[in-house]
Tab-separated table of C-alpha atoms and ligand atoms in Angstrom:
chain	number	residue	atom	x	y	z
A	88	UNK	CA	106.283	-20.412	-148.752
A	89	UNK	CA	103.040	-18.889	-147.543
A	90	UNK	CA	100.146	-19.382	-149.922
A	91	UNK	CA	97.189	-18.066	-148.007
A	92	UNK	CA	95.573	-15.755	-150.582
A	93	UNK	CA	92.763	-18.228	-151.323
A	94	UNK	CA	91.701	-18.319	-147.674
A	95	UNK	CA	89.411	-15.805	-146.017
A	96	UNK	CA	91.467	-13.850	-143.538
A	97	UNK	CA	89.415	-14.780	-140.483
A	98	UNK	CA	92.481	-15.830	-138.483
A	99	UNK	CA	95.626	-13.945	-137.513
A	100	UNK	CA	97.684	-17.069	-138.094
A	101	UNK	CA	101.258	-17.731	-137.098
A	102	UNK	CA	103.298	-18.731	-140.119
A	103	UNK	CA	104.514	-22.007	-138.635
A	104	UNK	CA	102.861	-25.121	-140.093
A	105	UNK	CA	102.904	-28.440	-138.285
A	106	UNK	CA	103.091	-31.709	-140.116
A	107	UNK	CA	103.294	-34.317	-137.362
A	108	UNK	CA	102.452	-34.749	-133.698
A	109	UNK	CA	103.041	-37.261	-130.938
A	110	UNK	CA	101.962	-36.782	-127.340
A	111	UNK	CA	102.933	-33.267	-126.202
A	112	UNK	CA	105.272	-32.788	-129.201
A	113	UNK	CA	104.722	-31.288	-132.645
A	114	UNK	CA	107.067	-31.065	-135.636
A	115	UNK	CA	106.951	-28.330	-138.273
A	116	UNK	CA	107.740	-28.477	-142.001
A	117	UNK	CA	111.432	-27.997	-141.280
A	118	UNK	CA	111.475	-30.857	-138.803
A	119	UNK	CA	111.826	-28.570	-135.764
A	120	UNK	CA	110.295	-29.946	-132.556
A	121	UNK	CA	107.822	-27.965	-130.432
A	122	UNK	CA	106.306	-28.445	-126.980
A	123	UNK	CA	102.517	-28.109	-127.127
A	124	UNK	CA	100.914	-26.379	-124.117
A	125	UNK	CA	97.720	-25.625	-126.057
A	126	UNK	CA	96.630	-29.016	-127.477
A	127	UNK	CA	94.711	-27.554	-130.403
A	128	UNK	CA	92.891	-25.221	-127.967
A	129	UNK	CA	91.927	-27.920	-125.496
A	130	UNK	CA	90.978	-30.445	-128.176
A	131	UNK	CA	93.835	-32.942	-128.194
A	132	UNK	CA	93.393	-33.731	-124.510
A	133	UNK	CA	95.167	-37.080	-124.897
A	134	UNK	CA	98.079	-35.538	-126.792
A	135	UNK	CA	98.651	-35.879	-130.518
A	136	UNK	CA	97.831	-39.215	-132.124
A	137	UNK	CA	96.979	-41.185	-128.958
A	138	UNK	CA	97.402	-44.831	-130.066
A	139	UNK	CA	93.937	-46.129	-129.112
A	140	UNK	CA	92.123	-43.219	-130.753
A	141	UNK	CA	94.283	-43.395	-133.875
A	142	UNK	CA	93.607	-47.121	-134.167
A	143	UNK	CA	89.852	-46.612	-133.664
A	144	UNK	CA	89.723	-43.890	-136.350
A	145	UNK	CA	91.714	-46.050	-138.788
A	146	UNK	CA	89.528	-49.075	-138.226
A	147	UNK	CA	86.232	-47.194	-138.408
A	148	UNK	CA	87.320	-45.271	-141.531
A	149	UNK	CA	87.823	-48.600	-143.300
A	150	UNK	CA	84.461	-49.925	-142.189
A	151	UNK	CA	81.816	-47.162	-142.240
A	152	UNK	CA	82.208	-43.382	-141.931
A	153	UNK	CA	78.697	-41.985	-142.272
A	154	UNK	CA	75.113	-43.120	-142.719
A	155	UNK	CA	73.007	-40.130	-141.488
A	156	UNK	CA	70.635	-40.059	-138.546
A	157	UNK	CA	67.803	-41.550	-140.593
A	158	UNK	CA	69.038	-44.912	-139.289
A	159	UNK	CA	70.120	-46.291	-135.936
A	160	UNK	CA	73.785	-45.754	-135.137
A	161	UNK	CA	74.780	-48.313	-132.475
A	162	UNK	CA	78.089	-46.549	-131.737
A	163	UNK	CA	76.131	-43.347	-131.018
A	164	UNK	CA	73.892	-45.205	-128.575
A	165	UNK	CA	76.940	-46.664	-126.857
A	166	UNK	CA	78.630	-43.260	-126.668
A	167	UNK	CA	75.511	-41.591	-125.248
A	168	UNK	CA	75.365	-44.292	-122.594
A	169	UNK	CA	79.011	-43.852	-121.674
A	170	UNK	CA	78.774	-40.045	-121.561
A	171	UNK	CA	75.587	-39.873	-119.527
A	172	UNK	CA	77.064	-42.365	-117.041
A	173	UNK	CA	79.686	-39.741	-116.136
A	174	UNK	CA	77.188	-37.096	-115.041
A	175	UNK	CA	73.633	-35.963	-114.201
A	176	UNK	CA	72.412	-36.269	-117.790
A	177	UNK	CA	70.091	-38.978	-119.113
A	178	UNK	CA	70.226	-38.258	-122.831
A	179	UNK	CA	72.531	-36.802	-125.480
A	180	UNK	CA	72.178	-35.075	-128.850
A	181	UNK	CA	75.271	-35.142	-131.067
A	182	UNK	CA	76.466	-32.400	-133.390
A	183	UNK	CA	79.821	-31.173	-134.729
A	184	UNK	CA	81.082	-28.225	-132.694
A	185	UNK	CA	80.758	-26.235	-129.509
A	186	UNK	CA	78.643	-23.529	-131.114
A	187	UNK	CA	76.228	-26.140	-132.446
A	188	UNK	CA	76.016	-27.793	-129.042
A	189	UNK	CA	75.083	-24.409	-127.553
A	190	UNK	CA	72.562	-23.784	-130.360
A	191	UNK	CA	70.935	-27.075	-129.363
A	192	UNK	CA	70.927	-26.016	-125.694
A	193	UNK	CA	69.335	-22.662	-126.532
A	194	UNK	CA	66.671	-24.292	-128.729
A	195	UNK	CA	65.986	-26.953	-126.091
A	196	UNK	CA	65.558	-24.259	-123.425
A	197	UNK	CA	63.052	-22.297	-125.524
A	198	UNK	CA	61.172	-25.443	-126.517
A	199	UNK	CA	60.958	-26.671	-122.921
A	200	UNK	CA	59.480	-23.364	-121.751
A	201	UNK	CA	57.001	-23.318	-124.626
A	202	UNK	CA	55.886	-26.909	-123.953
A	203	UNK	CA	55.535	-26.145	-120.248
A	204	UNK	CA	53.072	-23.387	-121.092
A	205	UNK	CA	55.429	-20.385	-120.924
A	206	UNK	CA	55.807	-19.267	-124.565
A	207	UNK	CA	56.829	-15.786	-123.386
A	208	UNK	CA	59.857	-17.113	-121.558
A	209	UNK	CA	62.676	-17.165	-124.086
A	210	UNK	CA	65.421	-15.045	-122.570
A	211	UNK	CA	68.681	-16.594	-121.394
A	212	UNK	CA	70.960	-14.845	-118.938
A	213	UNK	CA	74.665	-15.136	-119.809
A	214	UNK	CA	77.833	-13.651	-118.314
A	215	UNK	CA	80.080	-10.861	-119.580
A	216	UNK	CA	83.318	-12.171	-121.069
A	217	UNK	CA	81.827	-15.595	-121.498
A	218	UNK	CA	82.292	-17.414	-124.791
A	219	UNK	CA	79.691	-19.616	-126.441
A	220	UNK	CA	80.552	-19.631	-130.154
A	221	UNK	CA	80.434	-17.707	-133.439
A	222	UNK	CA	77.055	-18.575	-134.947
A	223	UNK	CA	74.477	-15.789	-134.780
A	224	UNK	CA	72.684	-17.212	-131.754
A	225	UNK	CA	75.844	-18.126	-129.871
A	226	UNK	CA	77.617	-14.833	-130.602
A	227	UNK	CA	74.481	-13.131	-129.316
A	228	UNK	CA	74.901	-15.216	-126.151
A	229	UNK	CA	78.588	-14.209	-126.010
A	230	UNK	CA	78.736	-10.920	-124.104
A	231	UNK	CA	81.923	-9.620	-125.737
A	232	UNK	CA	81.936	-6.611	-128.028
A	233	UNK	CA	84.798	-7.947	-130.168
A	234	UNK	CA	82.799	-11.073	-131.020
A	235	UNK	CA	79.547	-9.224	-131.784
A	236	UNK	CA	80.756	-6.066	-133.555
A	237	UNK	CA	79.762	-5.887	-137.217
A	238	UNK	CA	77.190	-8.659	-137.029
A	239	UNK	CA	74.263	-6.708	-135.611
A	240	UNK	CA	71.355	-6.959	-135.230
A	241	UNK	CA	72.027	-9.560	-132.561
A	242	UNK	CA	69.531	-12.305	-132.019
A	243	UNK	CA	67.031	-11.290	-129.330
A	244	UNK	CA	66.729	-13.282	-126.135
A	245	UNK	CA	69.943	-12.760	-124.199
A	246	UNK	CA	70.657	-10.656	-121.178
A	247	UNK	CA	74.131	-10.152	-119.729
A	248	UNK	CA	75.345	-9.946	-116.154
A	249	UNK	CA	78.804	-9.896	-114.537
A	250	UNK	CA	80.332	-13.361	-114.047
A	251	UNK	CA	80.665	-14.682	-110.490
A	252	UNK	CA	77.820	-12.473	-109.253
A	253	UNK	CA	74.645	-14.402	-108.333
A	254	UNK	CA	72.923	-11.240	-107.070
A	255	UNK	CA	73.211	-9.711	-110.554
A	256	UNK	CA	71.599	-12.844	-112.019
A	257	UNK	CA	68.670	-12.615	-109.644
A	258	UNK	CA	68.209	-8.923	-110.486
A	259	UNK	CA	68.215	-9.652	-114.226
A	260	UNK	CA	65.337	-12.119	-114.036
A	261	UNK	CA	62.117	-10.967	-115.697
A	262	UNK	CA	58.848	-12.601	-116.847
A	263	UNK	CA	60.759	-13.379	-120.092
A	264	UNK	CA	63.577	-15.346	-118.477
A	265	UNK	CA	63.919	-19.001	-119.474
A	266	UNK	CA	67.376	-19.976	-118.305
A	267	UNK	CA	70.893	-19.201	-117.154
A	268	UNK	CA	73.880	-20.172	-119.341
A	269	UNK	CA	77.450	-19.946	-118.043
A	270	UNK	CA	80.808	-21.684	-118.287
A	271	UNK	CA	81.782	-23.281	-114.936
A	272	UNK	CA	85.170	-21.624	-115.561
A	273	UNK	CA	85.448	-18.949	-118.253
A	274	UNK	CA	88.041	-20.203	-120.718
A	275	UNK	CA	88.460	-17.726	-123.568
A	276	UNK	CA	88.552	-14.776	-121.190
A	277	UNK	CA	91.623	-16.238	-119.506
A	278	UNK	CA	90.645	-19.014	-117.097
A	279	UNK	CA	88.321	-17.083	-114.776
A	280	UNK	CA	87.475	-19.362	-111.853
A	281	UNK	CA	84.351	-18.296	-109.911
A	282	UNK	CA	84.152	-18.333	-106.122
A	283	UNK	CA	83.124	-21.527	-104.359
A	284	UNK	CA	79.344	-21.516	-104.066
A	285	UNK	CA	78.679	-19.565	-107.273
A	286	UNK	CA	77.321	-22.521	-109.234
A	287	UNK	CA	75.245	-23.656	-106.236
A	288	UNK	CA	73.804	-20.130	-105.973
A	289	UNK	CA	72.841	-20.238	-109.666
A	290	UNK	CA	71.148	-23.603	-109.091
A	291	UNK	CA	69.148	-22.160	-106.207
A	292	UNK	CA	68.099	-19.113	-108.256
A	293	UNK	CA	67.068	-21.309	-111.199
A	294	UNK	CA	64.978	-23.515	-108.904
A	295	UNK	CA	63.371	-20.557	-107.170
A	296	UNK	CA	62.276	-19.011	-110.482
A	297	UNK	CA	61.572	-22.172	-112.483
A	298	UNK	CA	64.480	-21.576	-114.899
A	299	UNK	CA	66.759	-24.024	-116.645
A	300	UNK	CA	70.424	-24.030	-115.679
A	301	UNK	CA	72.765	-24.632	-118.608
A	302	UNK	CA	76.505	-25.178	-118.384
A	303	UNK	CA	78.782	-24.640	-121.347
A	304	UNK	CA	81.455	-27.282	-120.683
A	305	UNK	CA	82.879	-27.108	-124.197
A	306	UNK	CA	86.287	-26.205	-122.721
A	307	UNK	CA	86.008	-27.385	-119.101
A	308	UNK	CA	84.651	-30.861	-119.900
A	309	UNK	CA	86.412	-34.122	-120.744
A	310	UNK	CA	88.766	-34.063	-117.774
A	311	UNK	CA	90.353	-30.671	-118.433
A	312	UNK	CA	89.907	-29.397	-114.860
A	313	UNK	CA	90.818	-32.639	-113.071
A	314	UNK	CA	87.221	-33.819	-112.711
A	315	UNK	CA	85.445	-35.305	-115.698
A	316	UNK	CA	83.214	-32.201	-115.846
A	317	UNK	CA	84.118	-28.742	-114.568
A	318	UNK	CA	80.899	-28.393	-112.577
A	319	UNK	CA	81.767	-31.564	-110.648
A	320	UNK	CA	83.987	-29.413	-108.424
A	321	UNK	CA	80.678	-28.151	-107.032
A	322	UNK	CA	77.894	-30.040	-105.282
A	323	UNK	CA	75.110	-29.378	-107.772
A	324	UNK	CA	74.054	-30.326	-111.292
A	325	UNK	CA	72.607	-28.355	-114.220
A	326	UNK	CA	69.635	-29.273	-116.421
A	327	UNK	CA	71.527	-29.019	-119.697
A	328	UNK	CA	75.247	-29.209	-120.506
A	329	UNK	CA	77.230	-28.764	-123.696
A	330	UNK	CA	80.550	-30.336	-124.657
A	331	UNK	CA	82.778	-30.335	-127.723
A	332	UNK	CA	86.516	-29.552	-127.824
A	333	UNK	CA	88.021	-32.663	-126.192
A	334	UNK	CA	85.081	-34.936	-126.979
A	335	UNK	CA	86.577	-36.846	-129.923
A	336	UNK	CA	90.286	-35.916	-129.787
A	337	UNK	CA	90.114	-33.708	-132.876
A	338	UNK	CA	87.461	-35.372	-134.997
A	339	UNK	CA	84.823	-32.588	-135.030
A	340	UNK	CA	82.118	-33.424	-132.527
A	341	UNK	CA	79.858	-31.670	-130.047
A	342	UNK	CA	77.041	-32.803	-127.800
A	343	UNK	CA	74.174	-31.353	-125.822
A	344	UNK	CA	73.345	-33.413	-122.721
A	345	UNK	CA	70.248	-33.041	-120.568
A	346	UNK	CA	68.051	-34.626	-117.937
A	347	UNK	CA	65.289	-36.880	-119.308
A	348	UNK	CA	62.517	-34.442	-118.382
A	349	UNK	CA	64.145	-31.601	-120.336
A	350	UNK	CA	65.476	-33.740	-123.219
A	351	UNK	CA	61.921	-35.032	-123.828
A	352	UNK	CA	61.051	-31.671	-125.395
A	353	UNK	CA	63.225	-32.468	-128.418
A	354	UNK	CA	60.634	-34.685	-130.099
A	355	UNK	CA	61.239	-36.232	-133.563
A	356	UNK	CA	61.697	-33.557	-136.204
A	357	UNK	CA	62.417	-30.660	-133.824
A	358	UNK	CA	66.205	-30.687	-134.099
A	359	UNK	CA	68.733	-32.422	-136.324
A	360	UNK	CA	72.264	-32.542	-137.705
A	361	UNK	CA	73.314	-34.339	-140.889
A	362	UNK	CA	76.799	-35.244	-139.683
A	363	UNK	CA	76.093	-35.277	-135.937
A	364	UNK	CA	77.335	-38.396	-134.177
A	365	UNK	CA	78.361	-40.303	-137.282
A	366	UNK	CA	80.169	-43.624	-136.811
A	367	UNK	CA	83.649	-42.139	-137.360
A	368	UNK	CA	83.217	-39.392	-134.740
A	369	UNK	CA	81.596	-41.821	-132.290
A	370	UNK	CA	84.437	-44.322	-132.652
A	371	UNK	CA	86.980	-41.558	-131.981
A	372	UNK	CA	84.998	-40.341	-128.977
A	373	UNK	CA	84.508	-43.814	-127.496
A	374	UNK	CA	88.252	-44.474	-127.720
A	375	UNK	CA	88.864	-41.061	-126.134
A	376	UNK	CA	86.575	-41.865	-123.190
A	377	UNK	CA	88.151	-45.282	-122.813
A	378	UNK	CA	91.639	-43.806	-122.583
A	379	UNK	CA	90.564	-41.000	-120.269
A	380	UNK	CA	88.548	-43.158	-117.865
A	381	UNK	CA	89.774	-46.757	-118.141
A	382	UNK	CA	93.481	-46.092	-118.714
A	383	UNK	CA	93.825	-43.748	-115.752
A	384	UNK	CA	94.536	-40.457	-117.549
A	385	UNK	CA	91.866	-38.524	-115.626
A	386	UNK	CA	93.177	-39.644	-112.222
A	387	UNK	CA	96.501	-37.903	-112.829
A	388	UNK	CA	95.184	-34.528	-114.012
A	389	UNK	CA	94.779	-32.972	-110.566
A	390	UNK	CA	98.291	-33.930	-109.515
A	391	UNK	CA	99.797	-32.669	-112.781
A	392	UNK	CA	97.740	-29.489	-112.453
A	393	UNK	CA	99.029	-28.929	-108.930
A	394	UNK	CA	102.565	-29.395	-110.260
A	395	UNK	CA	101.991	-26.856	-113.045
A	396	UNK	CA	100.426	-24.437	-110.558
A	397	UNK	CA	103.401	-24.741	-108.227
A	398	UNK	CA	105.854	-24.133	-111.076
A	399	UNK	CA	103.927	-21.091	-112.294
A	400	UNK	CA	103.728	-19.728	-108.741
A	401	UNK	CA	107.515	-20.005	-108.512
A	402	UNK	CA	107.719	-17.865	-111.669
A	403	UNK	CA	105.258	-15.417	-110.112
A	404	UNK	CA	107.611	-14.981	-107.120
A	405	UNK	CA	110.452	-14.232	-109.509
A	406	UNK	CA	108.735	-11.821	-111.902
A	407	UNK	CA	106.781	-8.823	-110.653
A	408	UNK	CA	105.112	-8.417	-114.031
A	409	UNK	CA	103.089	-11.556	-113.320
A	410	UNK	CA	99.845	-10.242	-111.889
A	411	UNK	CA	98.070	-13.542	-111.249
A	412	UNK	CA	98.328	-17.288	-111.787
A	413	UNK	CA	95.034	-19.173	-112.201
A	414	UNK	CA	94.988	-22.957	-112.425
A	415	UNK	CA	92.283	-25.620	-112.190
A	416	UNK	CA	93.520	-29.032	-113.254
A	417	UNK	CA	95.357	-28.524	-116.539
A	418	UNK	CA	93.496	-25.333	-117.423
A	419	UNK	CA	95.932	-22.554	-116.585
A	420	UNK	CA	96.522	-18.860	-117.098
A	421	UNK	CA	99.268	-16.405	-116.270
A	422	UNK	CA	98.030	-12.835	-116.257
A	423	UNK	CA	100.704	-10.225	-116.891
A	424	UNK	CA	100.933	-6.512	-116.158
A	425	UNK	CA	102.103	-6.066	-119.755
A	426	UNK	CA	100.774	-7.139	-123.183
A	427	UNK	CA	101.066	-10.896	-123.576
A	428	UNK	CA	101.346	-11.031	-127.349
A	429	UNK	CA	105.094	-10.509	-127.578
A	430	UNK	CA	105.640	-13.023	-124.783
A	431	UNK	CA	103.510	-15.558	-126.659
A	432	UNK	CA	105.383	-14.909	-129.911
A	433	UNK	CA	108.753	-15.347	-128.162
A	434	UNK	CA	107.517	-18.613	-126.611
A	435	UNK	CA	106.604	-19.896	-130.083
A	436	UNK	CA	110.048	-18.823	-131.243
A	437	UNK	CA	111.494	-20.985	-128.499
A	438	UNK	CA	109.132	-23.721	-129.626
A	439	UNK	CA	106.459	-23.602	-126.959
A	440	UNK	CA	102.800	-23.289	-127.994
A	441	UNK	CA	100.353	-21.403	-125.788
A	442	UNK	CA	97.730	-18.734	-126.441
A	443	UNK	CA	97.216	-15.072	-125.541
A	444	UNK	CA	93.816	-14.086	-124.168
A	445	UNK	CA	92.292	-10.676	-123.448
A	446	UNK	CA	95.524	-8.870	-124.284
A	447	UNK	CA	97.509	-9.632	-121.143
A	448	UNK	CA	96.928	-13.284	-120.333
A	449	UNK	CA	98.862	-16.391	-121.370
A	450	UNK	CA	96.617	-19.448	-121.413
A	451	UNK	CA	97.747	-23.065	-121.229
A	452	UNK	CA	95.636	-26.136	-122.037
A	453	UNK	CA	98.303	-28.841	-122.347
A	454	UNK	CA	97.476	-32.471	-123.120
A	455	UNK	CA	96.206	-34.255	-119.999
A	456	UNK	CA	98.888	-36.848	-120.726
A	457	UNK	CA	101.719	-34.342	-120.228
A	458	UNK	CA	104.664	-35.418	-118.043
A	459	UNK	CA	106.157	-33.491	-115.128
A	460	UNK	CA	109.343	-33.088	-117.142
A	461	UNK	CA	107.417	-31.504	-119.992
A	462	UNK	CA	105.690	-29.163	-117.529
A	463	UNK	CA	109.134	-28.125	-116.253
A	464	UNK	CA	110.434	-27.615	-119.793
A	465	UNK	CA	107.484	-25.435	-120.805
A	466	UNK	CA	107.562	-23.296	-117.678
A	467	UNK	CA	111.331	-22.874	-118.112
A	468	UNK	CA	110.743	-21.498	-121.623
A	469	UNK	CA	108.178	-18.985	-120.293
A	470	UNK	CA	110.699	-18.014	-117.592
A	471	UNK	CA	113.477	-17.532	-120.125
A	472	UNK	CA	111.233	-15.313	-122.288
A	473	UNK	CA	110.202	-13.147	-119.321
A	474	UNK	CA	113.829	-12.952	-118.283
A	475	UNK	CA	115.000	-11.786	-121.717
A	476	UNK	CA	112.134	-9.376	-122.392
A	477	UNK	CA	111.938	-7.608	-119.050
B	1359	PLP	C1	85.515	-23.108	-127.969
B	1359	PLP	C2	84.287	-22.826	-127.219
B	1359	PLP	C3	83.038	-22.743	-127.855
B	1359	PLP	C4	82.874	-22.787	-129.352
B	1359	PLP	O1	83.231	-24.027	-129.882
B	1359	PLP	P1	83.364	-24.205	-131.489
B	1359	PLP	O2	83.632	-25.668	-131.637
B	1359	PLP	O3	84.489	-23.334	-131.924
B	1359	PLP	O4	82.067	-23.781	-132.073
B	1359	PLP	C5	81.921	-22.550	-127.067
B	1359	PLP	N1	82.016	-22.445	-125.731
B	1359	PLP	C6	83.195	-22.519	-125.093
B	1359	PLP	C7	83.237	-22.425	-123.602
B	1359	PLP	C8	84.372	-22.707	-125.814
B	1359	PLP	O5	85.545	-22.753	-125.169
């Protein structure tokens, strides 16, 4: 029985309710088994209930859940060390979501410019169809009408340009510009992969104009694309980077990472989060990193991604209504010539979870621990739906 009347209707939810998960599988209230090609929207990157993470959460929950950031949190120090060792960053700030991580990045950008003697530089250039969150600042950074409509006035300080177009970025720069914020691959708009050289061009523009380069790796981070970070497919590094989704395998956690020279502008008292980086979230995240890096999960993502890409390309040959297949690691999209919603609904009916983006795109973010057999099973379900519908 549905009993949703006490909830705000912010989500167009499917009526299925899951009660248990293991690896790439979920079970609903009736005990029916599903194949999960969405992993909680790129959160459960190690599959459902990965043993090491589950054990770490259980143990930490029995020992100490929360103390606040008024005191040292050794697990947070350890996690920051482990995370910064994977990339350009020297320091981390922990929070609880992707939007909050981006809020921190936006504040850090403004503060850095102010401290460097440029109080008038507060504007951040972002890309159309990007996605940075639902708070007022991050929806103002999100250049999508459907995210912003109804919540005006938007927060000042953002300027939008087409994605994958460095010339447009250069043209948008003014005396007010402080930074450039983009996703290395746009996720919510259907896995939009920029041309090789795009991120390097942004780096060069930022350097030329004294701007900060900020990457939103909330979706592309934590091994999703086959490298630990999405921007590591390129040969450059940003000044600030945000992460969330896969960071703690489903325990809410986000982080803003930065170089030491930028991070130094967050002095004591300038930014804070009550829950951010509490012992429970840190324990879950440390176990996630351990599994991803030490147990060899990350090494297999590229090969599994290539397998998924090949399978989807085979479908593309078979069905003319597939307009494009876009894959980077285990971040994948199938763009159709027809609305995707009915296809997605039919897939769920046949017990495959995926998501519909931008009206015509099916997006897949399966667990990075998925097997080749499971990839075959999922793609076969998509094929059977396309076959029966068209
Ligand atoms: C999901 C997402 C966010 C927002 O994360 P929340 O945890 O929902 O606030 C921000 N940026 C990108 C790229 C995302 O995919």
